[in-house]
């Protein structure tokens, strides 16, 4: 009997030892897998923020450049008209005022369009009785002193008439002998650019800034003070200085910024035709909010799993002889946690009401095997890559968004890669509606959630046999 008890005690000690080791290994393995998954997911959020800021700088640069081009066309038209009249006997003041007013009214964002004489007095495009002189403005001196000067863009200045912060655009006009006769000057209030920036969602702590070639601030959103309160401020990240100094006209960097010193992902773009920079920043604390929810969710799953493994280990110790077979099964199931699908970059898209891709990010190739051009050229390709069992779900979703014009909608379906693999996609989209209420299509993203779903399924599959008790009964049969 003593020998038998000793053997039993030793056997129990050995089981406890290996049980503890196995429990620790399983949980550490799970922690490592979840940590790796979350780190990859975090990197994807950072990468997506970089792509979003890059796209926003491109769109804003094109929008502002288009605005400046329209202003310059009006200035050139005014130059041609004035110089044409100067070649005649005299200027028809009434006709010229009407011409200037018409050109100004064609561009609603123009605060003013006026003409000066050679000494800077405003002569045309002004209200009757109004007198002002702009000879002290730098843009006037530049145009007066340089016969070859083209379009001049001023620094933000307070308008002499209504005392609002304004960005001025000016060109010179000449007498028939080529001598300086005056300038045509147009003004856009900084409030116009502020409204453009405010219409873009950069999150609660994001920001947009327009700066000149010396990094002096023109306008930014949000503005802690009144518009123009920080005009001329030149405090920018050393990383921006370094990137521009290296010759880059576009770039992305991370840096703490602002009075709150929050970390943000910034992208900048230099205007190709004008001495301006556009800078867009997204705060890490904003764009990682969904990731933090994912972190909490995965942490909860891991916590539940840890509690369950501890409980089951104790139960195993109480009846280890009856659970040897289930231990082997458990080990085999634990090995499945060694593999988890890689996250891919989000697949951004814009689909027209007719179902054609107006835009798709290059990330589509990671998920489907097809590049963007394939989706542009074949409007049926999206339906082809969707798993046959999920196509009706996708069609119903398109019909729902297109007919109901509902808010952001989400479905989950599968796609088949060209290599034969199947990926789970979390499809988020919302309708695009113009100011007249016209449906312009859908915009959103396809997010690869294969890795999360595999991990959740593995945990559920691992828990079911342990909780069912079937593995215990087998030991007695």
PDB file of C-alpha atoms in Angstrom, residues 104-398:
ATOM      1  CA  UNK A 104     -16.474  89.076 -60.307  1.00  0.00           C
ATOM      2  CA  UNK A 105     -20.047  87.780 -60.208  1.00  0.00           C
ATOM      3  CA  UNK A 106     -19.079  84.689 -62.214  1.00  0.00           C
ATOM      4  CA  UNK A 107     -16.921  83.550 -59.287  1.00  0.00           C
ATOM      5  CA  UNK A 108     -19.062  83.621 -56.122  1.00  0.00           C
ATOM      6  CA  UNK A 109     -16.050  82.980 -53.905  1.00  0.00           C
ATOM      7  CA  UNK A 110     -14.435  86.264 -54.974  1.00  0.00           C
ATOM      8  CA  UNK A 111     -14.695  88.916 -52.303  1.00  0.00           C
ATOM      9  CA  UNK A 112     -13.624  91.611 -54.755  1.00  0.00           C
ATOM     10  CA  UNK A 113     -12.211  92.271 -58.235  1.00  0.00           C
ATOM     11  CA  UNK A 114     -10.816  95.781 -58.675  1.00  0.00           C
ATOM     12  CA  UNK A 115      -8.537  97.850 -60.881  1.00  0.00           C
ATOM     13  CA  UNK A 116      -6.001 100.446 -59.764  1.00  0.00           C
ATOM     14  CA  UNK A 117      -4.133 103.147 -61.614  1.00  0.00           C
ATOM     15  CA  UNK A 118      -0.346 103.460 -61.722  1.00  0.00           C
ATOM     16  CA  UNK A 119      -0.159 105.037 -58.254  1.00  0.00           C
ATOM     17  CA  UNK A 120      -2.315 102.396 -56.553  1.00  0.00           C
ATOM     18  CA  UNK A 121      -5.655 104.211 -56.334  1.00  0.00           C
ATOM     19  CA  UNK A 122      -8.655 101.912 -56.777  1.00  0.00           C
ATOM     20  CA  UNK A 123     -10.457 103.163 -59.887  1.00  0.00           C
ATOM     21  CA  UNK A 124     -12.793 100.429 -61.195  1.00  0.00           C
ATOM     22  CA  UNK A 125     -14.893  97.675 -59.620  1.00  0.00           C
ATOM     23  CA  UNK A 126     -15.538  99.736 -56.483  1.00  0.00           C
ATOM     24  CA  UNK A 127     -18.631 101.225 -54.959  1.00  0.00           C
ATOM     25  CA  UNK A 128     -19.345 104.841 -55.903  1.00  0.00           C
ATOM     26  CA  UNK A 129     -17.568 107.268 -53.631  1.00  0.00           C
ATOM     27  CA  UNK A 130     -15.245 104.645 -52.176  1.00  0.00           C
ATOM     28  CA  UNK A 131     -11.576 105.632 -52.102  1.00  0.00           C
ATOM     29  CA  UNK A 132      -8.620 103.445 -51.219  1.00  0.00           C
ATOM     30  CA  UNK A 133      -4.984 103.063 -52.208  1.00  0.00           C
ATOM     31  CA  UNK A 134      -2.974  99.805 -52.287  1.00  0.00           C
ATOM     32  CA  UNK A 135       0.414 101.260 -53.193  1.00  0.00           C
ATOM     33  CA  UNK A 136       1.741 100.146 -49.800  1.00  0.00           C
ATOM     34  CA  UNK A 137       0.915  96.510 -50.501  1.00  0.00           C
ATOM     35  CA  UNK A 138       3.835  94.243 -51.419  1.00  0.00           C
ATOM     36  CA  UNK A 139       1.973  92.732 -54.358  1.00  0.00           C
ATOM     37  CA  UNK A 140       1.511  96.196 -55.892  1.00  0.00           C
ATOM     38  CA  UNK A 141       5.212  97.042 -55.564  1.00  0.00           C
ATOM     39  CA  UNK A 142       6.224  93.679 -57.033  1.00  0.00           C
ATOM     40  CA  UNK A 143       4.048  94.120 -60.113  1.00  0.00           C
ATOM     41  CA  UNK A 144       4.988  97.789 -60.532  1.00  0.00           C
ATOM     42  CA  UNK A 145       8.727  97.098 -60.422  1.00  0.00           C
ATOM     43  CA  UNK A 146       8.825  93.902 -62.503  1.00  0.00           C
ATOM     44  CA  UNK A 147       7.563  94.198 -66.118  1.00  0.00           C
ATOM     45  CA  UNK A 148       7.822  90.421 -66.501  1.00  0.00           C
ATOM     46  CA  UNK A 149       5.856  89.552 -63.369  1.00  0.00           C
ATOM     47  CA  UNK A 150       2.981  87.115 -63.785  1.00  0.00           C
ATOM     48  CA  UNK A 151       0.372  86.232 -61.201  1.00  0.00           C
ATOM     49  CA  UNK A 152       1.319  87.440 -57.707  1.00  0.00           C
ATOM     50  CA  UNK A 153      -0.245  85.852 -54.640  1.00  0.00           C
ATOM     51  CA  UNK A 154      -0.049  87.951 -51.505  1.00  0.00           C
ATOM     52  CA  UNK A 155       0.346  86.876 -47.941  1.00  0.00           C
ATOM     53  CA  UNK A 156      -2.909  87.058 -45.966  1.00  0.00           C
ATOM     54  CA  UNK A 157      -3.776  90.704 -45.383  1.00  0.00           C
ATOM     55  CA  UNK A 158      -6.534  92.622 -43.658  1.00  0.00           C
ATOM     56  CA  UNK A 159      -8.731  94.210 -46.275  1.00  0.00           C
ATOM     57  CA  UNK A 160      -8.635  97.996 -46.096  1.00  0.00           C
ATOM     58  CA  UNK A 161     -12.349  98.204 -46.759  1.00  0.00           C
ATOM     59  CA  UNK A 162     -14.019  95.616 -44.528  1.00  0.00           C
ATOM     60  CA  UNK A 163     -11.005  94.636 -42.388  1.00  0.00           C
ATOM     61  CA  UNK A 164     -11.363  90.896 -43.034  1.00  0.00           C
ATOM     62  CA  UNK A 165      -8.428  88.552 -43.590  1.00  0.00           C
ATOM     63  CA  UNK A 166      -8.040  88.125 -47.330  1.00  0.00           C
ATOM     64  CA  UNK A 167      -5.713  86.439 -49.807  1.00  0.00           C
ATOM     65  CA  UNK A 168      -5.071  88.725 -52.790  1.00  0.00           C
ATOM     66  CA  UNK A 169      -4.237  87.709 -56.375  1.00  0.00           C
ATOM     67  CA  UNK A 170      -2.979  90.373 -58.763  1.00  0.00           C
ATOM     68  CA  UNK A 171      -1.635  91.002 -62.273  1.00  0.00           C
ATOM     69  CA  UNK A 172      -0.256  94.134 -63.867  1.00  0.00           C
ATOM     70  CA  UNK A 173      -1.548  95.813 -66.995  1.00  0.00           C
ATOM     71  CA  UNK A 174       0.444  98.113 -69.279  1.00  0.00           C
ATOM     72  CA  UNK A 175      -0.011 101.068 -71.525  1.00  0.00           C
ATOM     73  CA  UNK A 176       0.461 100.557 -75.273  1.00  0.00           C
ATOM     74  CA  UNK A 177       4.147 101.575 -74.915  1.00  0.00           C
ATOM     75  CA  UNK A 178       4.687  98.774 -72.327  1.00  0.00           C
ATOM     76  CA  UNK A 179       4.909 101.062 -69.301  1.00  0.00           C
ATOM     77  CA  UNK A 180       3.161 100.218 -66.052  1.00  0.00           C
ATOM     78  CA  UNK A 181      -0.449 101.453 -65.906  1.00  0.00           C
ATOM     79  CA  UNK A 182      -1.811  99.710 -62.808  1.00  0.00           C
ATOM     80  CA  UNK A 183      -2.925  96.335 -61.503  1.00  0.00           C
ATOM     81  CA  UNK A 184      -6.023  94.157 -61.413  1.00  0.00           C
ATOM     82  CA  UNK A 185      -6.460  92.605 -57.976  1.00  0.00           C
ATOM     83  CA  UNK A 186      -8.868  89.914 -56.797  1.00  0.00           C
ATOM     84  CA  UNK A 187      -9.478  88.893 -53.199  1.00  0.00           C
ATOM     85  CA  UNK A 188     -10.696  85.682 -51.555  1.00  0.00           C
ATOM     86  CA  UNK A 189     -11.512  85.768 -47.870  1.00  0.00           C
ATOM     87  CA  UNK A 190      -9.659  83.245 -45.733  1.00  0.00           C
ATOM     88  CA  UNK A 191     -13.079  82.186 -44.522  1.00  0.00           C
ATOM     89  CA  UNK A 192     -13.647  80.586 -47.958  1.00  0.00           C
ATOM     90  CA  UNK A 193     -10.697  78.214 -47.498  1.00  0.00           C
ATOM     91  CA  UNK A 194     -11.698  77.577 -43.887  1.00  0.00           C
ATOM     92  CA  UNK A 195     -15.141  76.411 -45.013  1.00  0.00           C
ATOM     93  CA  UNK A 196     -13.561  74.044 -47.557  1.00  0.00           C
ATOM     94  CA  UNK A 197     -11.394  72.521 -44.820  1.00  0.00           C
ATOM     95  CA  UNK A 198     -14.267  72.356 -42.336  1.00  0.00           C
ATOM     96  CA  UNK A 199     -16.298  70.249 -44.783  1.00  0.00           C
ATOM     97  CA  UNK A 200     -13.692  67.465 -44.567  1.00  0.00           C
ATOM     98  CA  UNK A 201     -13.839  64.938 -41.743  1.00  0.00           C
ATOM     99  CA  UNK A 202     -10.400  64.783 -40.135  1.00  0.00           C
ATOM    100  CA  UNK A 203     -11.662  63.592 -36.779  1.00  0.00           C
ATOM    101  CA  UNK A 204     -12.009  65.411 -33.510  1.00  0.00           C
ATOM    102  CA  UNK A 205      -8.283  66.155 -33.213  1.00  0.00           C
ATOM    103  CA  UNK A 206      -7.219  66.260 -36.869  1.00  0.00           C
ATOM    104  CA  UNK A 207      -6.298  69.386 -38.780  1.00  0.00           C
ATOM    105  CA  UNK A 208      -5.640  70.979 -42.169  1.00  0.00           C
ATOM    106  CA  UNK A 209      -3.268  73.858 -42.903  1.00  0.00           C
ATOM    107  CA  UNK A 210      -2.462  75.954 -45.963  1.00  0.00           C
ATOM    108  CA  UNK A 211       1.012  77.517 -45.829  1.00  0.00           C
ATOM    109  CA  UNK A 212       3.130  79.582 -48.181  1.00  0.00           C
ATOM    110  CA  UNK A 213       6.578  78.695 -49.500  1.00  0.00           C
ATOM    111  CA  UNK A 214       8.185  79.986 -46.272  1.00  0.00           C
ATOM    112  CA  UNK A 215       5.870  77.749 -44.175  1.00  0.00           C
ATOM    113  CA  UNK A 216       4.015  80.853 -42.978  1.00  0.00           C
ATOM    114  CA  UNK A 217       0.463  79.931 -42.056  1.00  0.00           C
ATOM    115  CA  UNK A 218      -2.293  81.205 -44.334  1.00  0.00           C
ATOM    116  CA  UNK A 219      -5.306  79.404 -42.868  1.00  0.00           C
ATOM    117  CA  UNK A 220      -5.864  76.270 -40.809  1.00  0.00           C
ATOM    118  CA  UNK A 221      -8.718  74.161 -39.535  1.00  0.00           C
ATOM    119  CA  UNK A 222      -9.654  74.022 -36.764  1.00  0.00           C
ATOM    120  CA  UNK A 223      -8.634  77.512 -35.702  1.00  0.00           C
ATOM    121  CA  UNK A 224      -8.427  77.872 -31.888  1.00  0.00           C
ATOM    122  CA  UNK A 225      -8.738  81.620 -32.269  1.00  0.00           C
ATOM    123  CA  UNK A 226     -10.617  83.700 -34.813  1.00  0.00           C
ATOM    124  CA  UNK A 227      -9.784  83.141 -38.486  1.00  0.00           C
ATOM    125  CA  UNK A 228      -6.485  84.875 -39.174  1.00  0.00           C
ATOM    126  CA  UNK A 229      -5.468  84.764 -35.522  1.00  0.00           C
ATOM    127  CA  UNK A 230      -2.380  82.707 -36.333  1.00  0.00           C
ATOM    128  CA  UNK A 231      -1.579  84.127 -39.783  1.00  0.00           C
ATOM    129  CA  UNK A 232       2.150  84.083 -40.478  1.00  0.00           C
ATOM    130  CA  UNK A 233       2.987  81.538 -37.766  1.00  0.00           C
ATOM    131  CA  UNK A 234       5.915  79.402 -38.993  1.00  0.00           C
ATOM    132  CA  UNK A 235       6.196  76.691 -36.347  1.00  0.00           C
ATOM    133  CA  UNK A 236       6.237  73.374 -38.219  1.00  0.00           C
ATOM    134  CA  UNK A 237       7.667  69.940 -37.513  1.00  0.00           C
ATOM    135  CA  UNK A 238      11.403  69.455 -38.108  1.00  0.00           C
ATOM    136  CA  UNK A 239      10.379  66.356 -40.063  1.00  0.00           C
ATOM    137  CA  UNK A 240       8.547  68.554 -42.559  1.00  0.00           C
ATOM    138  CA  UNK A 241      11.614  70.775 -42.920  1.00  0.00           C
ATOM    139  CA  UNK A 242      13.774  67.728 -43.489  1.00  0.00           C
ATOM    140  CA  UNK A 243      11.485  66.193 -46.120  1.00  0.00           C
ATOM    141  CA  UNK A 244      11.150  69.450 -48.068  1.00  0.00           C
ATOM    142  CA  UNK A 245      14.883  70.134 -47.812  1.00  0.00           C
ATOM    143  CA  UNK A 246      15.577  66.694 -49.288  1.00  0.00           C
ATOM    144  CA  UNK A 247      13.667  67.743 -52.395  1.00  0.00           C
ATOM    145  CA  UNK A 248      10.375  65.962 -51.767  1.00  0.00           C
ATOM    146  CA  UNK A 249       7.234  67.704 -52.978  1.00  0.00           C
ATOM    147  CA  UNK A 250       4.953  65.178 -51.253  1.00  0.00           C
ATOM    148  CA  UNK A 251       5.509  63.171 -48.103  1.00  0.00           C
ATOM    149  CA  UNK A 252       4.075  61.610 -44.957  1.00  0.00           C
ATOM    150  CA  UNK A 253       5.419  61.660 -41.422  1.00  0.00           C
ATOM    151  CA  UNK A 254       4.381  61.210 -37.806  1.00  0.00           C
ATOM    152  CA  UNK A 255       4.911  63.914 -35.253  1.00  0.00           C
ATOM    153  CA  UNK A 256       3.401  65.377 -32.079  1.00  0.00           C
ATOM    154  CA  UNK A 257       1.903  68.769 -32.837  1.00  0.00           C
ATOM    155  CA  UNK A 258      -0.402  71.481 -31.594  1.00  0.00           C
ATOM    156  CA  UNK A 259      -1.019  72.836 -28.134  1.00  0.00           C
ATOM    157  CA  UNK A 260      -2.176  69.363 -27.043  1.00  0.00           C
ATOM    158  CA  UNK A 261       1.066  67.793 -28.350  1.00  0.00           C
ATOM    159  CA  UNK A 262      -0.905  64.799 -29.657  1.00  0.00           C
ATOM    160  CA  UNK A 263       0.758  62.431 -32.101  1.00  0.00           C
ATOM    161  CA  UNK A 264      -0.621  62.795 -35.613  1.00  0.00           C
ATOM    162  CA  UNK A 265       0.006  61.312 -39.018  1.00  0.00           C
ATOM    163  CA  UNK A 266       0.661  64.163 -41.467  1.00  0.00           C
ATOM    164  CA  UNK A 267       0.869  64.285 -45.236  1.00  0.00           C
ATOM    165  CA  UNK A 268       1.995  67.366 -47.132  1.00  0.00           C
ATOM    166  CA  UNK A 269       1.922  68.340 -50.787  1.00  0.00           C
ATOM    167  CA  UNK A 270       3.620  71.215 -52.542  1.00  0.00           C
ATOM    168  CA  UNK A 271       1.519  72.958 -55.187  1.00  0.00           C
ATOM    169  CA  UNK A 272       3.179  72.391 -58.561  1.00  0.00           C
ATOM    170  CA  UNK A 273       2.153  75.795 -59.964  1.00  0.00           C
ATOM    171  CA  UNK A 274       1.940  78.035 -56.903  1.00  0.00           C
ATOM    172  CA  UNK A 275       4.130  78.795 -53.848  1.00  0.00           C
ATOM    173  CA  UNK A 276       1.863  76.948 -51.449  1.00  0.00           C
ATOM    174  CA  UNK A 277       1.811  73.818 -49.283  1.00  0.00           C
ATOM    175  CA  UNK A 278      -1.237  71.892 -48.090  1.00  0.00           C
ATOM    176  CA  UNK A 279      -0.817  69.790 -44.932  1.00  0.00           C
ATOM    177  CA  UNK A 280      -3.376  67.330 -43.519  1.00  0.00           C
ATOM    178  CA  UNK A 281      -3.062  65.584 -40.158  1.00  0.00           C
ATOM    179  CA  UNK A 282      -5.057  62.803 -38.512  1.00  0.00           C
ATOM    180  CA  UNK A 283      -4.670  62.267 -34.766  1.00  0.00           C
ATOM    181  CA  UNK A 284      -3.621  58.786 -33.698  1.00  0.00           C
ATOM    182  CA  UNK A 285      -6.085  58.931 -30.822  1.00  0.00           C
ATOM    183  CA  UNK A 286      -8.914  59.400 -33.351  1.00  0.00           C
ATOM    184  CA  UNK A 287      -8.170  56.879 -36.056  1.00  0.00           C
ATOM    185  CA  UNK A 288      -7.202  54.167 -33.566  1.00  0.00           C
ATOM    186  CA  UNK A 289     -10.549  54.328 -31.741  1.00  0.00           C
ATOM    187  CA  UNK A 290     -11.855  51.293 -33.648  1.00  0.00           C
ATOM    188  CA  UNK A 291      -8.584  49.484 -33.030  1.00  0.00           C
ATOM    189  CA  UNK A 292      -8.946  50.087 -29.305  1.00  0.00           C
ATOM    190  CA  UNK A 293     -12.401  48.508 -29.426  1.00  0.00           C
ATOM    191  CA  UNK A 294     -10.869  45.574 -31.264  1.00  0.00           C
ATOM    192  CA  UNK A 295      -8.162  45.391 -28.601  1.00  0.00           C
ATOM    193  CA  UNK A 296     -10.768  45.281 -25.842  1.00  0.00           C
ATOM    194  CA  UNK A 297     -12.801  42.652 -27.668  1.00  0.00           C
ATOM    195  CA  UNK A 298      -9.803  40.426 -28.307  1.00  0.00           C
ATOM    196  CA  UNK A 299      -8.600  40.996 -24.750  1.00  0.00           C
ATOM    197  CA  UNK A 300     -11.992  39.879 -23.451  1.00  0.00           C
ATOM    198  CA  UNK A 301     -11.809  36.725 -25.523  1.00  0.00           C
ATOM    199  CA  UNK A 302      -8.314  36.015 -24.242  1.00  0.00           C
ATOM    200  CA  UNK A 303      -9.416  36.686 -20.660  1.00  0.00           C
ATOM    201  CA  UNK A 304     -12.367  34.317 -20.961  1.00  0.00           C
ATOM    202  CA  UNK A 305     -10.136  31.724 -22.554  1.00  0.00           C
ATOM    203  CA  UNK A 306      -7.580  32.048 -19.736  1.00  0.00           C
ATOM    204  CA  UNK A 307     -10.252  31.621 -17.070  1.00  0.00           C
ATOM    205  CA  UNK A 308     -11.633  28.601 -18.868  1.00  0.00           C
ATOM    206  CA  UNK A 309      -8.215  26.955 -19.202  1.00  0.00           C
ATOM    207  CA  UNK A 310      -7.533  27.447 -15.493  1.00  0.00           C
ATOM    208  CA  UNK A 311     -10.921  25.976 -14.585  1.00  0.00           C
ATOM    209  CA  UNK A 312     -10.478  23.070 -16.943  1.00  0.00           C
ATOM    210  CA  UNK A 313      -6.963  22.441 -15.671  1.00  0.00           C
ATOM    211  CA  UNK A 314      -8.274  22.133 -12.140  1.00  0.00           C
ATOM    212  CA  UNK A 315     -11.008  19.807 -13.330  1.00  0.00           C
ATOM    213  CA  UNK A 316      -8.402  17.841 -15.207  1.00  0.00           C
ATOM    214  CA  UNK A 317      -6.347  17.450 -12.018  1.00  0.00           C
ATOM    215  CA  UNK A 318      -9.410  16.059 -10.202  1.00  0.00           C
ATOM    216  CA  UNK A 319      -9.987  13.394 -12.832  1.00  0.00           C
ATOM    217  CA  UNK A 320      -6.803  13.218 -14.912  1.00  0.00           C
ATOM    218  CA  UNK A 321      -7.064   9.487 -15.520  1.00  0.00           C
ATOM    219  CA  UNK A 322     -10.391  10.033 -17.275  1.00  0.00           C
ATOM    220  CA  UNK A 323      -9.102  12.888 -19.393  1.00  0.00           C
ATOM    221  CA  UNK A 324      -5.885  11.585 -20.988  1.00  0.00           C
ATOM    222  CA  UNK A 325      -7.563  11.165 -24.353  1.00  0.00           C
ATOM    223  CA  UNK A 326      -9.103  14.614 -24.168  1.00  0.00           C
ATOM    224  CA  UNK A 327      -5.668  16.030 -23.274  1.00  0.00           C
ATOM    225  CA  UNK A 328      -4.310  14.713 -26.545  1.00  0.00           C
ATOM    226  CA  UNK A 329      -7.269  16.248 -28.351  1.00  0.00           C
ATOM    227  CA  UNK A 330      -6.660  19.515 -26.552  1.00  0.00           C
ATOM    228  CA  UNK A 331      -3.000  19.556 -27.590  1.00  0.00           C
ATOM    229  CA  UNK A 332      -3.953  18.937 -31.198  1.00  0.00           C
ATOM    230  CA  UNK A 333      -6.449  21.765 -31.100  1.00  0.00           C
ATOM    231  CA  UNK A 334      -3.959  24.073 -29.469  1.00  0.00           C
ATOM    232  CA  UNK A 335      -1.590  23.579 -32.401  1.00  0.00           C
ATOM    233  CA  UNK A 336      -4.184  25.176 -34.651  1.00  0.00           C
ATOM    234  CA  UNK A 337      -3.497  28.508 -32.975  1.00  0.00           C
ATOM    235  CA  UNK A 338      -0.039  28.589 -34.599  1.00  0.00           C
ATOM    236  CA  UNK A 339      -1.562  29.879 -37.827  1.00  0.00           C
ATOM    237  CA  UNK A 340      -3.710  32.944 -38.333  1.00  0.00           C
ATOM    238  CA  UNK A 341      -4.485  34.781 -41.582  1.00  0.00           C
ATOM    239  CA  UNK A 342      -2.596  38.021 -42.247  1.00  0.00           C
ATOM    240  CA  UNK A 343      -4.498  41.253 -42.230  1.00  0.00           C
ATOM    241  CA  UNK A 344      -4.444  43.075 -45.484  1.00  0.00           C
ATOM    242  CA  UNK A 345      -4.734  46.740 -46.213  1.00  0.00           C
ATOM    243  CA  UNK A 346      -8.290  48.020 -46.468  1.00  0.00           C
ATOM    244  CA  UNK A 347      -9.776  48.087 -49.951  1.00  0.00           C
ATOM    245  CA  UNK A 348     -11.184  51.586 -50.509  1.00  0.00           C
ATOM    246  CA  UNK A 349     -13.725  52.034 -53.305  1.00  0.00           C
ATOM    247  CA  UNK A 350     -16.248  54.268 -55.015  1.00  0.00           C
ATOM    248  CA  UNK A 351     -18.938  52.576 -57.123  1.00  0.00           C
ATOM    249  CA  UNK A 352     -21.204  54.502 -59.498  1.00  0.00           C
ATOM    250  CA  UNK A 353     -25.008  54.062 -59.481  1.00  0.00           C
ATOM    251  CA  UNK A 354     -24.530  51.788 -62.516  1.00  0.00           C
ATOM    252  CA  UNK A 355     -22.203  49.521 -60.566  1.00  0.00           C
ATOM    253  CA  UNK A 356     -18.957  50.686 -62.189  1.00  0.00           C
ATOM    254  CA  UNK A 357     -15.845  51.334 -60.135  1.00  0.00           C
ATOM    255  CA  UNK A 358     -15.047  55.023 -60.261  1.00  0.00           C
ATOM    256  CA  UNK A 359     -12.177  54.467 -57.853  1.00  0.00           C
ATOM    257  CA  UNK A 360     -10.597  51.454 -56.188  1.00  0.00           C
ATOM    258  CA  UNK A 361      -7.431  51.397 -54.126  1.00  0.00           C
ATOM    259  CA  UNK A 362      -4.531  49.122 -55.128  1.00  0.00           C
ATOM    260  CA  UNK A 363      -5.317  47.053 -52.021  1.00  0.00           C
ATOM    261  CA  UNK A 364      -7.923  45.194 -54.061  1.00  0.00           C
ATOM    262  CA  UNK A 365      -5.129  43.073 -55.514  1.00  0.00           C
ATOM    263  CA  UNK A 366      -4.105  41.784 -52.094  1.00  0.00           C
ATOM    264  CA  UNK A 367      -7.631  40.476 -51.499  1.00  0.00           C
ATOM    265  CA  UNK A 368      -8.744  39.335 -54.966  1.00  0.00           C
ATOM    266  CA  UNK A 369      -5.586  38.944 -57.051  1.00  0.00           C
ATOM    267  CA  UNK A 370      -6.901  41.483 -59.563  1.00  0.00           C
ATOM    268  CA  UNK A 371      -5.411  44.945 -59.899  1.00  0.00           C
ATOM    269  CA  UNK A 372      -7.425  48.155 -60.034  1.00  0.00           C
ATOM    270  CA  UNK A 373      -7.455  48.320 -63.842  1.00  0.00           C
ATOM    271  CA  UNK A 374      -9.267  44.997 -63.990  1.00  0.00           C
ATOM    272  CA  UNK A 375     -12.113  46.400 -61.882  1.00  0.00           C
ATOM    273  CA  UNK A 376     -12.258  49.587 -63.960  1.00  0.00           C
ATOM    274  CA  UNK A 377     -12.484  47.703 -67.237  1.00  0.00           C
ATOM    275  CA  UNK A 378     -14.935  45.006 -66.130  1.00  0.00           C
ATOM    276  CA  UNK A 379     -17.953  46.154 -64.109  1.00  0.00           C
ATOM    277  CA  UNK A 380     -18.953  42.511 -63.463  1.00  0.00           C
ATOM    278  CA  UNK A 381     -15.633  41.535 -61.878  1.00  0.00           C
ATOM    279  CA  UNK A 382     -16.783  42.369 -58.347  1.00  0.00           C
ATOM    280  CA  UNK A 383     -19.670  39.919 -58.672  1.00  0.00           C
ATOM    281  CA  UNK A 384     -17.318  37.312 -60.096  1.00  0.00           C
ATOM    282  CA  UNK A 385     -14.903  37.381 -57.158  1.00  0.00           C
ATOM    283  CA  UNK A 386     -17.689  37.160 -54.552  1.00  0.00           C
ATOM    284  CA  UNK A 387     -18.371  33.639 -53.320  1.00  0.00           C
ATOM    285  CA  UNK A 388     -21.392  32.214 -55.188  1.00  0.00           C
ATOM    286  CA  UNK A 389     -23.251  31.642 -51.910  1.00  0.00           C
ATOM    287  CA  UNK A 390     -22.880  35.341 -50.962  1.00  0.00           C
ATOM    288  CA  UNK A 391     -23.783  37.009 -54.257  1.00  0.00           C
ATOM    289  CA  UNK A 392     -27.491  37.388 -53.461  1.00  0.00           C
ATOM    290  CA  UNK A 393     -26.555  38.998 -50.135  1.00  0.00           C
ATOM    291  CA  UNK A 394     -24.352  41.506 -51.979  1.00  0.00           C
ATOM    292  CA  UNK A 395     -27.054  42.253 -54.589  1.00  0.00           C
ATOM    293  CA  UNK A 396     -29.657  42.829 -51.851  1.00  0.00           C
ATOM    294  CA  UNK A 397     -27.195  45.137 -50.092  1.00  0.00           C
ATOM    295  CA  UNK A 398     -26.610  47.177 -53.267  1.00  0.00           C
TER     296      UNK A 398
END
